[in-house]
Coordinates of C-alpha atoms and ligand atoms in Angstrom, one line a residue:
M1 CA -0.1 -5.7 -17.2
T2 CA -2.8 -3.6 -15.6
S3 CA -4.4 -4.7 -12.4
R4 CA -7.6 -5.7 -14.4
E5 CA -5.5 -7.9 -16.6
I6 CA -3.7 -9.4 -13.7
R7 CA -7.0 -10.4 -12.0
R8 CA -8.4 -11.7 -15.2
Q9 CA -5.3 -13.8 -15.9
F10 CA -5.7 -15.4 -12.5
L11 CA -9.3 -16.4 -13.1
D12 CA -8.6 -17.5 -16.7
F13 CA -5.7 -19.7 -15.5
F14 CA -7.8 -21.6 -13.0
A15 CA -10.8 -21.8 -15.4
S16 CA -8.4 -23.5 -17.7
K17 CA -7.7 -26.0 -14.9
E18 CA -11.4 -26.8 -14.7
H19 CA -12.2 -24.4 -11.8
K20 CA -15.7 -22.8 -11.5
I21 CA -15.3 -19.1 -11.2
I22 CA -17.6 -17.6 -8.5
P23 CA -18.3 -14.0 -7.5
S24 CA -17.0 -12.5 -4.3
A25 CA -19.3 -13.0 -1.3
P26 CA -20.3 -9.8 0.6
I27 CA -17.5 -8.5 2.9
V28 CA -19.8 -8.6 5.9
A29 CA -20.1 -12.0 7.5
K30 CA -23.8 -11.9 8.3
S31 CA -24.3 -15.6 8.6
D32 CA -21.2 -16.5 10.5
P33 CA -21.3 -15.9 14.3
T34 CA -17.6 -16.5 14.6
L35 CA -16.6 -13.5 12.3
M36 CA -17.7 -9.9 11.9
F37 CA -16.1 -9.5 8.5
I38 CA -14.9 -11.9 5.8
N39 CA -11.2 -12.0 6.6
S40 CA -10.0 -14.4 4.0
G41 CA -11.0 -16.0 0.7
M42 CA -11.9 -19.3 2.5
A43 CA -14.2 -17.8 5.1
P44 CA -17.4 -17.7 3.0
L45 CA -16.6 -21.3 1.9
K46 CA -16.2 -22.7 5.4
D47 CA -19.2 -25.0 5.2
Y48 CA -17.8 -26.7 2.1
F49 CA -14.6 -27.4 3.9
L50 CA -16.4 -28.8 6.9
G51 CA -18.6 -31.0 4.8
N52 CA -21.8 -29.2 6.0
Q53 CA -22.7 -28.1 2.4
Q54 CA -22.0 -29.3 -1.1
P55 CA -19.9 -26.8 -3.1
P56 CA -21.2 -25.9 -6.6
S57 CA -18.0 -27.6 -7.9
R58 CA -15.1 -29.4 -6.3
R59 CA -12.8 -26.8 -7.9
I60 CA -13.5 -23.1 -7.4
A61 CA -11.6 -19.9 -8.0
D62 CA -12.5 -16.3 -7.2
T63 CA -11.4 -13.0 -5.9
Q64 CA -12.8 -12.3 -2.5
K65 CA -13.2 -8.9 -0.8
C66 CA -11.6 -9.2 2.7
L67 CA -11.4 -6.9 5.7
R68 CA -8.8 -7.4 8.4
V69 CA -9.6 -5.1 11.2
T70 CA -10.8 -7.2 14.1
G71 CA -10.1 -10.6 15.8
K72 CA -7.3 -13.0 14.9
H73 CA -6.4 -11.3 11.6
N74 CA -6.1 -7.5 12.2
D75 CA -3.7 -5.4 10.1
L76 CA -5.1 -2.0 11.0
E77 CA -2.0 -0.8 12.9
D78 CA 0.3 -1.4 9.9
V79 CA -1.9 0.4 7.3
G80 CA -0.3 3.5 5.9
R81 CA 2.9 2.9 7.8
D82 CA 4.1 0.2 5.4
G83 CA 3.4 -0.4 1.7
Y84 CA 1.8 -3.8 1.9
H85 CA -0.9 -4.1 4.6
H86 CA -4.4 -2.9 4.0
T87 CA -7.7 -3.1 5.8
M88 CA -9.7 -4.0 2.7
F89 CA -8.0 -6.1 0.2
E90 CA -8.7 -8.7 -2.5
M91 CA -7.7 -12.3 -2.0
L92 CA -7.3 -14.3 -5.1
G93 CA -8.0 -18.0 -4.3
N94 CA -8.3 -21.4 -5.8
W95 CA -10.0 -24.1 -3.9
S96 CA -10.2 -27.9 -3.9
F97 CA -12.9 -29.5 -1.9
G98 CA -11.8 -33.1 -1.5
D99 CA -10.4 -33.0 -5.0
Y100 CA -6.7 -32.2 -5.8
F101 CA -4.2 -31.7 -2.9
K102 CA -0.6 -30.5 -2.4
K103 CA 0.8 -31.7 -5.7
E104 CA -1.4 -29.8 -8.1
A105 CA -1.7 -26.8 -5.8
I106 CA 2.0 -26.4 -5.7
R107 CA 2.5 -27.1 -9.4
W108 CA -0.1 -24.6 -10.5
S109 CA 1.0 -21.8 -8.2
W110 CA 4.5 -22.1 -9.6
E111 CA 3.3 -22.3 -13.2
L112 CA 1.1 -19.2 -12.8
L113 CA 3.7 -17.1 -11.0
T114 CA 6.6 -17.9 -13.3
E115 CA 5.0 -18.6 -16.7
V116 CA 2.0 -16.3 -16.7
Y117 CA 3.1 -13.5 -14.5
K118 CA 6.8 -14.1 -15.3
L119 CA 8.1 -13.4 -11.9
P120 CA 11.8 -14.2 -11.9
K121 CA 12.4 -17.6 -10.4
D122 CA 15.6 -16.4 -8.6
Q123 CA 13.5 -13.9 -6.6
L124 CA 11.1 -16.5 -5.2
Y125 CA 11.3 -18.5 -2.0
V126 CA 8.8 -20.9 -0.6
S127 CA 8.1 -22.1 2.9
V128 CA 6.7 -25.4 4.4
F129 CA 5.4 -26.3 7.8
A130 CA 8.2 -27.4 10.2
G131 CA 5.8 -29.4 12.4
D132 CA 4.7 -28.9 16.0
E133 CA 5.4 -31.2 18.8
K134 CA 2.8 -29.9 21.1
E135 CA 0.0 -30.4 18.5
G136 CA 1.5 -33.7 17.4
L137 CA 2.0 -32.5 13.9
P138 CA 4.9 -33.6 11.7
F139 CA 7.1 -31.7 9.2
D140 CA 5.4 -31.3 5.9
Q141 CA 7.5 -33.7 3.9
E142 CA 5.0 -34.0 1.1
A143 CA 5.0 -30.3 0.3
F144 CA 8.8 -30.2 0.6
D145 CA 9.2 -33.0 -1.9
E146 CA 6.8 -31.4 -4.3
W147 CA 8.6 -28.0 -4.2
K148 CA 11.9 -29.8 -4.8
K149 CA 10.7 -30.5 -8.4
Y150 CA 10.6 -26.8 -9.2
I151 CA 12.9 -24.9 -6.9
A152 CA 16.4 -25.4 -5.4
E153 CA 16.3 -27.0 -2.0
D154 CA 18.0 -24.1 -0.3
R155 CA 15.1 -21.9 -1.3
I156 CA 12.6 -24.1 0.5
L157 CA 12.4 -22.9 4.1
A158 CA 10.7 -24.5 7.1
F159 CA 8.8 -22.4 9.6
G160 CA 6.7 -23.3 12.6
K161 CA 3.1 -22.8 13.6
K162 CA 3.0 -19.1 13.7
E163 CA 3.9 -18.7 10.0
N164 CA 3.0 -22.0 8.5
F165 CA -0.1 -23.3 10.1
W166 CA -3.2 -21.4 9.0
E167 CA -6.3 -21.0 11.1
M168 CA -9.4 -18.9 10.2
G169 CA -10.1 -17.9 13.8
E170 CA -10.2 -19.5 17.3
Q171 CA -12.3 -22.3 15.7
G172 CA -12.8 -23.7 12.3
P173 CA -11.0 -25.3 9.4
C174 CA -7.2 -25.2 9.5
G175 CA -4.1 -26.9 8.3
P176 CA -0.4 -26.6 7.5
C177 CA 0.5 -24.2 4.8
S178 CA 3.1 -23.4 2.2
E179 CA 3.8 -19.8 1.4
I180 CA 5.5 -18.2 -1.6
H181 CA 7.6 -15.1 -0.9
V182 CA 9.0 -12.7 -3.4
D183 CA 12.2 -10.7 -3.1
L184 CA 11.5 -7.3 -4.6
R185 CA 14.7 -5.6 -3.5
S186 CA 17.0 -4.0 -6.1
E187 CA 19.6 -6.2 -7.9
A188 CA 22.4 -4.6 -5.8
E189 CA 20.6 -5.3 -2.5
R190 CA 20.0 -8.9 -3.6
Q191 CA 23.7 -9.4 -4.3
A192 CA 24.7 -7.9 -1.0
K193 CA 22.4 -9.9 1.2
D194 CA 20.8 -13.3 0.6
G195 CA 17.0 -12.9 0.5
K196 CA 16.5 -16.1 2.4
Q197 CA 17.4 -14.4 5.6
L198 CA 14.7 -11.8 5.0
V199 CA 11.8 -14.2 4.5
N200 CA 9.2 -13.7 7.3
A201 CA 11.4 -11.0 8.8
D202 CA 9.2 -8.0 8.2
D203 CA 11.4 -6.7 5.4
P204 CA 9.1 -4.4 3.3
N205 CA 10.6 -5.7 0.0
V206 CA 10.7 -9.4 0.8
I207 CA 7.0 -10.3 1.1
E208 CA 4.6 -13.1 1.2
V209 CA 2.5 -13.1 -2.0
W210 CA 0.6 -16.4 -1.9
N211 CA -0.4 -18.8 0.8
N212 CA -1.4 -22.4 0.0
V213 CA -3.2 -24.0 2.9
F214 CA -3.7 -27.7 3.0
M215 CA -6.9 -28.0 5.0
Q216 CA -6.8 -31.2 7.0
F217 CA -8.3 -30.3 10.4
N218 CA -11.1 -28.5 12.2
R219 CA -10.1 -26.6 15.4
R220 CA -12.9 -27.3 17.9
A221 CA -14.1 -24.9 20.6
D222 CA -12.0 -26.9 23.2
G223 CA -8.9 -26.4 21.1
R224 CA -8.6 -29.9 19.9
L225 CA -8.0 -30.8 16.2
D226 CA -10.4 -33.1 14.4
E227 CA -9.5 -34.5 11.0
L228 CA -11.7 -33.1 8.3
P229 CA -13.9 -35.5 6.3
A230 CA -12.0 -34.7 3.1
K231 CA -8.6 -33.1 2.5
S232 CA -8.9 -29.8 0.7
V233 CA -6.9 -26.9 -0.6
D234 CA -7.4 -23.2 0.3
T235 CA -5.1 -20.7 -1.4
G236 CA -4.9 -17.0 -0.9
M237 CA -2.9 -14.6 -3.0
G238 CA -2.8 -10.9 -1.9
F239 CA -4.0 -9.2 -5.1
E240 CA -2.5 -5.8 -4.3
R241 CA 0.9 -7.4 -3.5
L242 CA 0.8 -9.4 -6.7
C243 CA 0.1 -6.3 -8.7
R244 CA 3.1 -4.7 -7.1
A245 CA 5.3 -7.6 -8.0
V246 CA 4.1 -7.9 -11.6
Q247 CA 4.2 -4.2 -12.2
G248 CA 7.6 -3.8 -10.6
A249 CA 6.2 -1.0 -8.3
S250 CA 8.0 0.0 -5.2
S251 CA 5.0 -0.5 -3.0
N252 CA 1.3 -1.6 -3.4
Y253 CA 0.4 2.1 -3.4
D254 CA 2.4 2.7 -6.5
T255 CA 0.3 0.4 -8.6
D256 CA -2.6 1.4 -10.8
L257 CA -4.9 0.2 -8.0
W258 CA -4.1 3.1 -5.8
K259 CA -2.7 5.9 -8.0
P260 CA -6.1 7.4 -8.9
L261 CA -7.1 7.7 -5.2
I262 CA -3.7 9.1 -4.1
G263 CA -3.7 11.4 -7.1
F264 CA -7.0 12.8 -6.1
L265 CA -5.8 13.5 -2.6
E266 CA -2.7 15.2 -3.9
S267 CA -4.6 17.6 -6.0
F268 CA -7.4 18.2 -3.5
S269 CA -5.0 18.9 -0.6
E270 CA -2.4 20.5 -2.8
I271 CA 0.3 18.4 -1.1
K272 CA 2.6 16.2 -3.1
Y273 CA 2.7 12.5 -2.3
T274 CA 6.4 11.4 -2.1
G275 CA 6.0 7.7 -1.3
T276 CA 8.1 7.6 1.9
Y277 CA 7.8 5.0 4.7
P278 CA 8.9 5.2 8.3
E279 CA 10.6 1.8 8.2
V280 CA 12.9 2.7 5.3
D281 CA 13.1 6.5 4.8
A282 CA 14.8 8.6 7.5
N283 CA 12.9 11.6 6.2
W284 CA 9.5 10.0 5.9
S285 CA 6.5 12.2 5.9
M286 CA 3.3 12.1 7.8
T287 CA 1.4 13.4 4.9
D288 CA 2.3 10.3 2.9
I289 CA 1.0 8.1 5.7
A290 CA -2.2 10.1 5.9
M291 CA -2.9 9.8 2.1
R292 CA -2.4 6.0 2.2
V293 CA -4.6 5.7 5.3
V294 CA -7.4 7.8 3.7
A295 CA -7.2 5.9 0.4
D296 CA -7.1 2.5 2.2
H297 CA -10.0 3.3 4.6
L298 CA -12.1 4.7 1.8
R299 CA -12.0 1.3 0.1
A300 CA -12.9 -0.5 3.4
V301 CA -15.8 1.8 4.1
S302 CA -17.2 2.0 0.6
F303 CA -17.3 -1.7 -0.1
T304 CA -18.7 -2.5 3.3
I305 CA -21.5 0.0 2.9
A306 CA -22.3 -1.3 -0.6
D307 CA -22.5 -4.8 0.9
G308 CA -25.2 -3.6 3.3
E309 CA -23.4 -2.6 6.5
L310 CA -24.1 1.0 7.5
P311 CA -22.0 3.0 10.0
S312 CA -23.7 2.8 13.4
N313 CA -23.1 2.6 17.1
T314 CA -23.0 -1.2 17.5
G315 CA -21.2 -4.3 16.1
A316 CA -19.9 -4.3 12.6
G317 CA -21.5 -0.9 11.9
Y318 CA -19.5 0.6 14.7
V319 CA -16.2 -0.8 13.4
I320 CA -17.0 0.8 10.0
R321 CA -17.8 4.1 11.7
R322 CA -14.5 4.1 13.5
I323 CA -12.5 3.3 10.4
L324 CA -14.2 6.2 8.6
R325 CA -13.5 8.5 11.6
R326 CA -9.9 7.3 11.7
A327 CA -9.5 8.5 8.1
V328 CA -11.1 11.8 8.8
R329 CA -8.8 12.3 11.7
Y330 CA -5.8 11.7 9.5
Y331 CA -6.9 14.1 6.7
Y332 CA -8.0 16.7 9.2
S333 CA -4.7 16.6 11.2
F334 CA -2.1 15.9 8.5
L335 CA -3.6 17.1 5.2
N336 CA -5.2 20.2 6.8
L337 CA -8.5 19.4 5.2
R338 CA -11.5 20.8 7.0
E339 CA -14.3 19.7 4.6
P340 CA -15.5 16.2 3.6
V341 CA -13.2 14.5 1.1
M342 CA -13.9 10.8 1.0
Y343 CA -17.3 11.0 -0.5
R344 CA -15.7 12.7 -3.5
M345 CA -13.3 9.7 -4.0
C346 CA -16.0 7.1 -3.9
P347 CA -17.1 7.4 -7.5
I348 CA -13.4 7.0 -8.6
L349 CA -13.3 3.8 -6.7
A350 CA -16.6 2.6 -8.1
E351 CA -15.5 3.2 -11.7
E352 CA -12.2 1.4 -11.1
F353 CA -13.9 -1.7 -9.8
S354 CA -16.9 -1.6 -12.1
D355 CA -15.9 -4.8 -13.9
V356 CA -15.3 -7.0 -10.9
F357 CA -17.4 -5.5 -8.0
P358 CA -20.3 -3.8 -9.9
E359 CA -22.3 -3.5 -6.6
L360 CA -20.4 -0.4 -5.7
K361 CA -21.0 1.4 -9.0
S362 CA -24.7 0.5 -9.0
Q363 CA -25.2 2.0 -5.5
V364 CA -22.6 4.8 -5.7
D365 CA -25.1 7.6 -5.1
F366 CA -26.3 6.0 -1.9
V367 CA -22.8 5.1 -0.7
V368 CA -21.6 8.7 -1.4
K369 CA -24.5 10.1 0.6
V370 CA -23.8 7.9 3.6
I371 CA -20.1 8.7 3.6
L372 CA -20.8 12.5 3.2
E373 CA -23.2 12.5 6.2
E374 CA -20.7 10.6 8.4
E375 CA -17.8 12.9 7.4
K376 CA -19.8 16.0 8.1
S377 CA -21.0 14.9 11.5
F378 CA -17.6 13.7 12.6
L379 CA -15.8 16.9 11.4
R380 CA -18.2 18.8 13.7
T381 CA -17.4 16.5 16.6
L382 CA -13.7 16.7 15.9
E383 CA -13.7 20.5 15.9
S384 CA -15.4 20.6 19.3
G385 CA -13.4 17.7 20.7
L386 CA -10.1 19.3 19.8
K387 CA -11.3 22.5 21.6
R388 CA -12.1 20.3 24.7
I389 CA -8.7 18.7 24.5
D390 CA -7.0 22.0 24.4
A391 CA -9.0 23.2 27.4
L392 CA -7.8 20.1 29.3
D393 CA -4.2 21.1 28.8
L394 CA -3.0 17.5 28.8
V395 CA 0.7 18.5 29.0
N396 CA 0.1 19.8 32.6
N397 CA -2.9 17.8 33.7
T398 CA -4.2 14.2 33.8
V399 CA -7.7 13.1 32.8
D400 CA -10.0 11.1 34.9
G401 CA -11.6 7.8 33.7
K402 CA -14.8 9.4 32.4
Q403 CA -12.9 12.0 30.4
A404 CA -10.6 9.3 29.0
F405 CA -13.6 7.2 27.8
E406 CA -15.1 10.3 26.2
L407 CA -11.9 11.0 24.3
Y408 CA -11.7 7.4 23.2
D409 CA -15.2 7.6 21.9
T410 CA -14.6 10.8 20.0
F411 CA -11.3 9.9 18.4
G412 CA -11.6 6.2 17.7
F413 CA -8.8 3.7 18.1
P414 CA -6.6 5.4 20.8
S415 CA -3.5 3.4 20.2
T416 CA -3.5 4.6 16.6
L417 CA -3.2 8.2 17.4
P418 CA -0.2 9.1 15.2
A419 CA 3.0 9.9 17.0
Ligands
LIG1 N1 -6.7 -18.9 4.2 C1 -5.4 -18.5 3.8 C2 -5.1 -17.1 4.1 O1 -5.9 -16.3 4.4 C3 -5.1 -18.9 2.4 O2 -6.2 -18.5 1.6 O3 -3.9 -16.7 4.0

């Protein structure tokens, strides 16, 4: 199945279960003071969960553009280094607003994964909330009992608040969740070590693919939990991970979602992409990381600009500018590219997503122009900044506070300077 087909199957499946299919909200959270960017499928639907607004239907499904680069959900540091975290990603979701609850959510997620996508049942594990004494929350017996109908008991694992209690941010709707993990290791590796031990253990091949949140509470500003007026369901499936699992690819970047972008970088830089990762390959290459970072950041920047957030020196615009600069730093330093590159990749991206996010294709000339200007100006800054760094001779000297801040400003996120 191509990624387009995989996305379509998800939406068709939930349409067949009487869900209304809605388009993705813009990735910039303009009307939510608690968020800078939409960080999950449920974020734009928050007011429906809180009972502040009426949803267009009590059952909804969609694919939502998300960005996880700030606040409670920030994956930036992992991007490029592993094969399954991204800044911008799509979250497939089905939602119940005071309609169905755990039973149907669990049944349908199992049906979709095993019957439509045909993921092997013996490579799946699920988790349920173990409860939390401090918050006064019990073990999720109901979810456990539902899962028992579909999967062997020893594949149902209990985890605490960190893994199995989902919160949007410091405040807002939240609740216990049940995750589905898929073991994508080779047959031999699966025989040698039980996948159960690798769930939630940062194994690059045993990964969470879908989260089913049972929204029951609202976290108040003072930290207390209020019961929500109606019990709801919020599910989020990482589309790029799902594509990896369905296509049997060895990482998200080896799916048809990323190949055109990585392929472009290979031919433009004349460097071969070899698909290595620091956590698994002793001989990993920095050029592989750089290609993944540039491809990832291009997506983040392009979709955000198309949704109305221009790179700037404040707020969300500043975050976008820094992400773009981070990508430039990577291609400049590790792919030896001295001229703008990302603006050339933007039309490839726009074409690839023309069926689902047409807003990029319809504004592609504008987005290309903005990215090109940003790249040109940062490449100039980078050249002169690197000369200044050389002059500072950091091996033998220290820098004072003022110089340190200037460097920070020039080079973006300092902790992400590649080793
Ligand atoms: N809100 C949950 C998440 O982001 C499920 O959609 O994981």
